[in-house]
Coordinates of C-alpha atoms (C1' of nucleotides) in Angstrom, one line a residue:
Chain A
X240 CA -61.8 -64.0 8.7
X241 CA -58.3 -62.1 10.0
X242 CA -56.8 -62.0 6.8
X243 CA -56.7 -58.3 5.7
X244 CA -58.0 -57.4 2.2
X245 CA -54.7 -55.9 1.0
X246 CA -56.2 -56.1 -2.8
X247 CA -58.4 -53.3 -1.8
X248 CA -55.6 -50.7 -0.6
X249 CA -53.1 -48.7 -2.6
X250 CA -49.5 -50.4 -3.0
X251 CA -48.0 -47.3 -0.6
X252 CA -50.6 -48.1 1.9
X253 CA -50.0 -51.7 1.6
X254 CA -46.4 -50.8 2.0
X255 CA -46.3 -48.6 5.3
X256 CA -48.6 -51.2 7.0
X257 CA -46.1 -54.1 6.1
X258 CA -43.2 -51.7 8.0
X259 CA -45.5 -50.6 10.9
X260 CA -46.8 -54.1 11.5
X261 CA -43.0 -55.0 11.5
X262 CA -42.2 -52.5 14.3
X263 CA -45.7 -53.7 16.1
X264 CA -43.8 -55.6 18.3
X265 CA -41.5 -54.5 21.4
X266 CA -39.3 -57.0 20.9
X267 CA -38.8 -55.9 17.2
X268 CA -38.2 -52.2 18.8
X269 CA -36.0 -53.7 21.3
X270 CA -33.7 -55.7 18.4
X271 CA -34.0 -52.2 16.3
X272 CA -32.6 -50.1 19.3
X273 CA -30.2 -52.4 20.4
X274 CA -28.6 -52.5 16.5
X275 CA -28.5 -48.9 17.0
X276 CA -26.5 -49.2 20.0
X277 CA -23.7 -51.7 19.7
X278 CA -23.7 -50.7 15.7
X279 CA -22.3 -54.0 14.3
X280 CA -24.1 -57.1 15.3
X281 CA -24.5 -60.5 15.3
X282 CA -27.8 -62.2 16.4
X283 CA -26.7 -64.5 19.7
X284 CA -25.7 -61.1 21.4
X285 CA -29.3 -60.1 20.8
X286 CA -30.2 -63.7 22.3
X287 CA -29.2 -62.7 25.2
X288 CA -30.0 -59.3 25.6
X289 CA -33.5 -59.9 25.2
X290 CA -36.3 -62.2 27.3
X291 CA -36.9 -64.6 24.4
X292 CA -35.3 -68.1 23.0
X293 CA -33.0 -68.0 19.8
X294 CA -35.5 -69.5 17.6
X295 CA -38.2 -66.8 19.2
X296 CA -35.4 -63.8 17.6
X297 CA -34.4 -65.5 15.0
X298 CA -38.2 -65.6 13.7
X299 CA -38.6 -61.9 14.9
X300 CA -35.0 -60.5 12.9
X301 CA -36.3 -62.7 9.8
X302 CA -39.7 -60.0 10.2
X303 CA -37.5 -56.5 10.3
X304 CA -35.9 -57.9 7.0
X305 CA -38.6 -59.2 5.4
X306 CA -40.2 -55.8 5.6
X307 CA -37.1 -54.2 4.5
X308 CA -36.1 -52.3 7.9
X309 CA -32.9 -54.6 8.9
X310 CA -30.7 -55.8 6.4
X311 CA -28.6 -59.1 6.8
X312 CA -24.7 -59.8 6.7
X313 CA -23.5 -63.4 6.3
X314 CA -20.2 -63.0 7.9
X315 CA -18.7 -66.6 8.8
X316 CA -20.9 -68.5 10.4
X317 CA -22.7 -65.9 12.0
X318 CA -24.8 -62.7 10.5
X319 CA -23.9 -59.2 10.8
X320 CA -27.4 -57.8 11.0
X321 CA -27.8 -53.9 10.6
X322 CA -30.6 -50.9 10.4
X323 CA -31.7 -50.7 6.9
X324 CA -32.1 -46.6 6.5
X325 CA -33.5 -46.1 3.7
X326 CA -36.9 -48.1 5.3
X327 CA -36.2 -45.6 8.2
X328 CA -36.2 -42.5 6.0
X329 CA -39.3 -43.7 4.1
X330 CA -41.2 -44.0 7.3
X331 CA -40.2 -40.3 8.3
X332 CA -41.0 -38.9 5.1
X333 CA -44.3 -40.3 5.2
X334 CA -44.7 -38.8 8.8
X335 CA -43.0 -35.7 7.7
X336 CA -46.0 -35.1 5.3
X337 CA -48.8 -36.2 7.2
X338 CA -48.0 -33.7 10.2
X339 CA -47.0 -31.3 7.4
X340 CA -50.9 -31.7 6.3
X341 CA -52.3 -31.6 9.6
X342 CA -50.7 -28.4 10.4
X343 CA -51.9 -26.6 7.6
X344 CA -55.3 -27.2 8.1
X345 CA -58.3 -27.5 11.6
X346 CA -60.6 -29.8 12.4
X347 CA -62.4 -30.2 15.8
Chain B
X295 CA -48.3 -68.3 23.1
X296 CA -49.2 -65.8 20.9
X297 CA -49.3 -62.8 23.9
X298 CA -46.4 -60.6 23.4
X299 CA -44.0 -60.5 26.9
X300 CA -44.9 -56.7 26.9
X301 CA -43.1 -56.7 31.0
X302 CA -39.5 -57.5 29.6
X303 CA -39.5 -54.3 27.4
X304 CA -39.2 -50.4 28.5
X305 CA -42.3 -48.2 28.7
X306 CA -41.2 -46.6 25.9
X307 CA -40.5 -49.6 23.6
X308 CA -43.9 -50.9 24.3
X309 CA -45.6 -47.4 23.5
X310 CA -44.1 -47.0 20.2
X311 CA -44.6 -50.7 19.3
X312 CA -48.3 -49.8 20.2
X313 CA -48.7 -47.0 17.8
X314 CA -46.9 -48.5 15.2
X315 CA -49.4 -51.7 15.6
X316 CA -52.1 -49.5 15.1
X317 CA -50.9 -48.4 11.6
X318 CA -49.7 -52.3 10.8
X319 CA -52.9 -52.6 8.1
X320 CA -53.9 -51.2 5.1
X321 CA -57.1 -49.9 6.0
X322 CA -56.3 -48.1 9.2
X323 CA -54.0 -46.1 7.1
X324 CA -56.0 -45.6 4.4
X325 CA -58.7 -44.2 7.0
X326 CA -55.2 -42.0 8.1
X327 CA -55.1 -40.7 4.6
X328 CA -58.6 -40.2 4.3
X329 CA -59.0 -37.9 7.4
X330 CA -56.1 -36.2 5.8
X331 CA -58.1 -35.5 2.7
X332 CA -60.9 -34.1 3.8
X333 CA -60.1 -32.7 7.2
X334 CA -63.3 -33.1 9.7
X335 CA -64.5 -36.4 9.0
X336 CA -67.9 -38.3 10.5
X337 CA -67.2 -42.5 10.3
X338 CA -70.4 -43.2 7.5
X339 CA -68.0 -41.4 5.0
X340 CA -65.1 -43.6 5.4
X341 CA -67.6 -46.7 5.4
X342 CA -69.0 -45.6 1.9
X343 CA -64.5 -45.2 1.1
X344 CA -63.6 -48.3 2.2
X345 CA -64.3 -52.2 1.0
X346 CA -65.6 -53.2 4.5
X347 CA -68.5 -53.2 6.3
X348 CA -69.6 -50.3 8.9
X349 CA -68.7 -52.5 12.5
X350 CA -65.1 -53.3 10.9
X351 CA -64.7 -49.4 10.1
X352 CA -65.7 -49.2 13.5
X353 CA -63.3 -51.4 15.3
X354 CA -60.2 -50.1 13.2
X355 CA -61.1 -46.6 14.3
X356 CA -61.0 -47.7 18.2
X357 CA -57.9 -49.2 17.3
X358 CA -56.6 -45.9 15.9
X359 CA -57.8 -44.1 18.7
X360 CA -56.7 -46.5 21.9
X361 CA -53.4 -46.0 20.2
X362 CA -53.8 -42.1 20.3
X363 CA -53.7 -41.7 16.5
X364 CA -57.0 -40.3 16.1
X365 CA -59.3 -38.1 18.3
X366 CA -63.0 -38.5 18.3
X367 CA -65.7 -35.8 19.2
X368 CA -69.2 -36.5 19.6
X369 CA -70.7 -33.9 17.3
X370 CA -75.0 -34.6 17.3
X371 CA -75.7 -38.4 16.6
X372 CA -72.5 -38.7 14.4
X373 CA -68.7 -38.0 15.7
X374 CA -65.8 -36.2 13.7
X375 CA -62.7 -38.1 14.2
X376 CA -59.6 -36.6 13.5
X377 CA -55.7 -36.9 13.4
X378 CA -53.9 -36.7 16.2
X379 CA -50.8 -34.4 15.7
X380 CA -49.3 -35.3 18.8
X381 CA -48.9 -39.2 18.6
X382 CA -47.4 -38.5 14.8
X383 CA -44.8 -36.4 16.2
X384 CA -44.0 -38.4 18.5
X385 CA -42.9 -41.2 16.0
X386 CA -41.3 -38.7 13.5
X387 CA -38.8 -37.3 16.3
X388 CA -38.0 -41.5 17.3
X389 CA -37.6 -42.1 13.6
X390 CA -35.5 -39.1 13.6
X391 CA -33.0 -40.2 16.0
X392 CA -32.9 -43.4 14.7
X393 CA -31.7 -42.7 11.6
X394 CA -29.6 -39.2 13.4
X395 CA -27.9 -42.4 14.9
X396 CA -27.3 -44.3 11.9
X397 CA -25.8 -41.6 9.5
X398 CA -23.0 -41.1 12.5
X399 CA -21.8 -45.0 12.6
X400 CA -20.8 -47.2 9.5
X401 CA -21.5 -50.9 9.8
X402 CA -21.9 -53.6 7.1
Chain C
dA265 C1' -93.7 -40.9 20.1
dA266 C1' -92.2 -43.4 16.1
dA267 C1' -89.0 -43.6 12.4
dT268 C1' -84.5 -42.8 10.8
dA269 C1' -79.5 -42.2 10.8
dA270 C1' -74.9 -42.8 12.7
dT271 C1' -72.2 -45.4 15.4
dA272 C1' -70.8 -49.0 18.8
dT273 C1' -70.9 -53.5 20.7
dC274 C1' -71.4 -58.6 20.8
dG275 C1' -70.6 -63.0 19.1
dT276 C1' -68.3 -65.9 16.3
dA277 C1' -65.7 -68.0 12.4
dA278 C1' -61.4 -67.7 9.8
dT279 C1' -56.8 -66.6 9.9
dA280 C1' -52.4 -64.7 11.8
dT281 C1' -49.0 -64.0 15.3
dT282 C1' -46.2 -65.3 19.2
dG283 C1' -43.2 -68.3 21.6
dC284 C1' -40.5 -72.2 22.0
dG285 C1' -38.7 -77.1 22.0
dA286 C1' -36.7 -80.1 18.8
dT287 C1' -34.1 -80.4 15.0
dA288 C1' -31.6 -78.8 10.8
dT289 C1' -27.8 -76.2 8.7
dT290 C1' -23.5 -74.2 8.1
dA291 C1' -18.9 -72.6 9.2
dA292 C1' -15.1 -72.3 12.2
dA293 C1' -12.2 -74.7 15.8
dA294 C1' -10.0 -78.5 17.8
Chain D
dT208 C1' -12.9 -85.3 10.8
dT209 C1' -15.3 -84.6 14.9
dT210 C1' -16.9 -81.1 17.8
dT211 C1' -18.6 -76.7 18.8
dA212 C1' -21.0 -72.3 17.9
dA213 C1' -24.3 -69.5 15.5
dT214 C1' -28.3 -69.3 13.2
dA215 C1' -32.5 -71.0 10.7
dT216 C1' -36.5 -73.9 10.1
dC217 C1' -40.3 -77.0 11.6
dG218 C1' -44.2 -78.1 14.2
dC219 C1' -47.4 -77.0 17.4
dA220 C1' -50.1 -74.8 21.3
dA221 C1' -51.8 -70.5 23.0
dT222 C1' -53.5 -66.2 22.0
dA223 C1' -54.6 -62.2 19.0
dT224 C1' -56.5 -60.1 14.9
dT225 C1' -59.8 -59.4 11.2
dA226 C1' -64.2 -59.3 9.3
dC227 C1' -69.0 -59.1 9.6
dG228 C1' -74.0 -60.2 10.7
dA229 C1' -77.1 -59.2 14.3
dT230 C1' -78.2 -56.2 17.6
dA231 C1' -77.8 -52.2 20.8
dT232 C1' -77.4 -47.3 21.6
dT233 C1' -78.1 -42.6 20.9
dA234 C1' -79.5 -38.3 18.7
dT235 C1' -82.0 -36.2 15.2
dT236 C1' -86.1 -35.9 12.2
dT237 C1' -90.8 -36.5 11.2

DNA sequence: AAATAATATCGTAATATTGCGATATTAAAA
DNA sequence: TTTTAATATCGCAATATTACGATATTATTT
């Protein structure tokens, strides 16, 4: 196969897959850290901060949005991309809890 | 292509994209959630939990664990695989600073 | 020792991802 | 209005992932 059975997983767990996939990628943590750095953004400055061709980011950006963790500006004719927090926070929540539950409890 | 250029990114960008990869599907986080819930853990229980068969249970778990998610002691002829606390905190402090980051600047 | 149980590995088919050249699209600039 | 600049989309080749049946491995049980 290599299609995943999503119908068989919860909604939540279909969710946080969909946002770690879309940070499976070092060039996606490489677009999300350099957002972070110069704050505002537009994508050619990625294209050349990173080892890839345009349509190779382009396809990459389109990713973070689609799964919610970059959101996109149209400003002129280029886009003013930026972190999405809220995805962000979601992701540390759900980290939050899980080490909240492993700490309360032993195993091995 | 379809190989990721992983010698253009920093050590660090490729080890979080790594970890994150490993919880990009639904059923290696549902296996996450189900070592939560019942603490020690031996791989024939998540088989009977989840809609695949015992060698794709299997190779999900290796996946986990290459990535340092999980930790796997030999225990008899069965093995209790367990979260890793270490590899969770890890990503809660980077999503941390991320958004630290982003409440401190205004964009968009 | 033979049978059983739990898990891992191999091989392979189906599908997805990655990367990029070529080509659109769209808005500002000349 | 033509040119230029920024970005997106298409199409395709290379590679990776997913899933699982068949089979191997290893430890317990009989």
């Amino acid at each position: 196969m290599g299609a995943s059975k999503t119908d068989h997983f919860t909604d939540q767990q279909n969710q946080i897959a969909i946002i770690a996939k879309a940070l499976g990628h070092p060039a996606r943590i490489a677009i999300i850290e350099y957002l972070l750095k110069v704050n505002a953004c537009i994508c050619s400055d990625i294209v050349d901060e990173l080892p890839l061709a345009q349509p190779t980011v382009s396809q990459h950006l389109k990713e973070l949005k689609n799964a919610g963790l970059i959101k996109g500006n149209i400003e002129g004719n280029s886009i003013c991309y930026c972190i999405n927090e809220k995805t962000f926070d979601l992701l540390k929540e759900y980290f939050s809890k899980i080490i909240f539950t492993v700490t309360n409890q032993k195993c091995c």
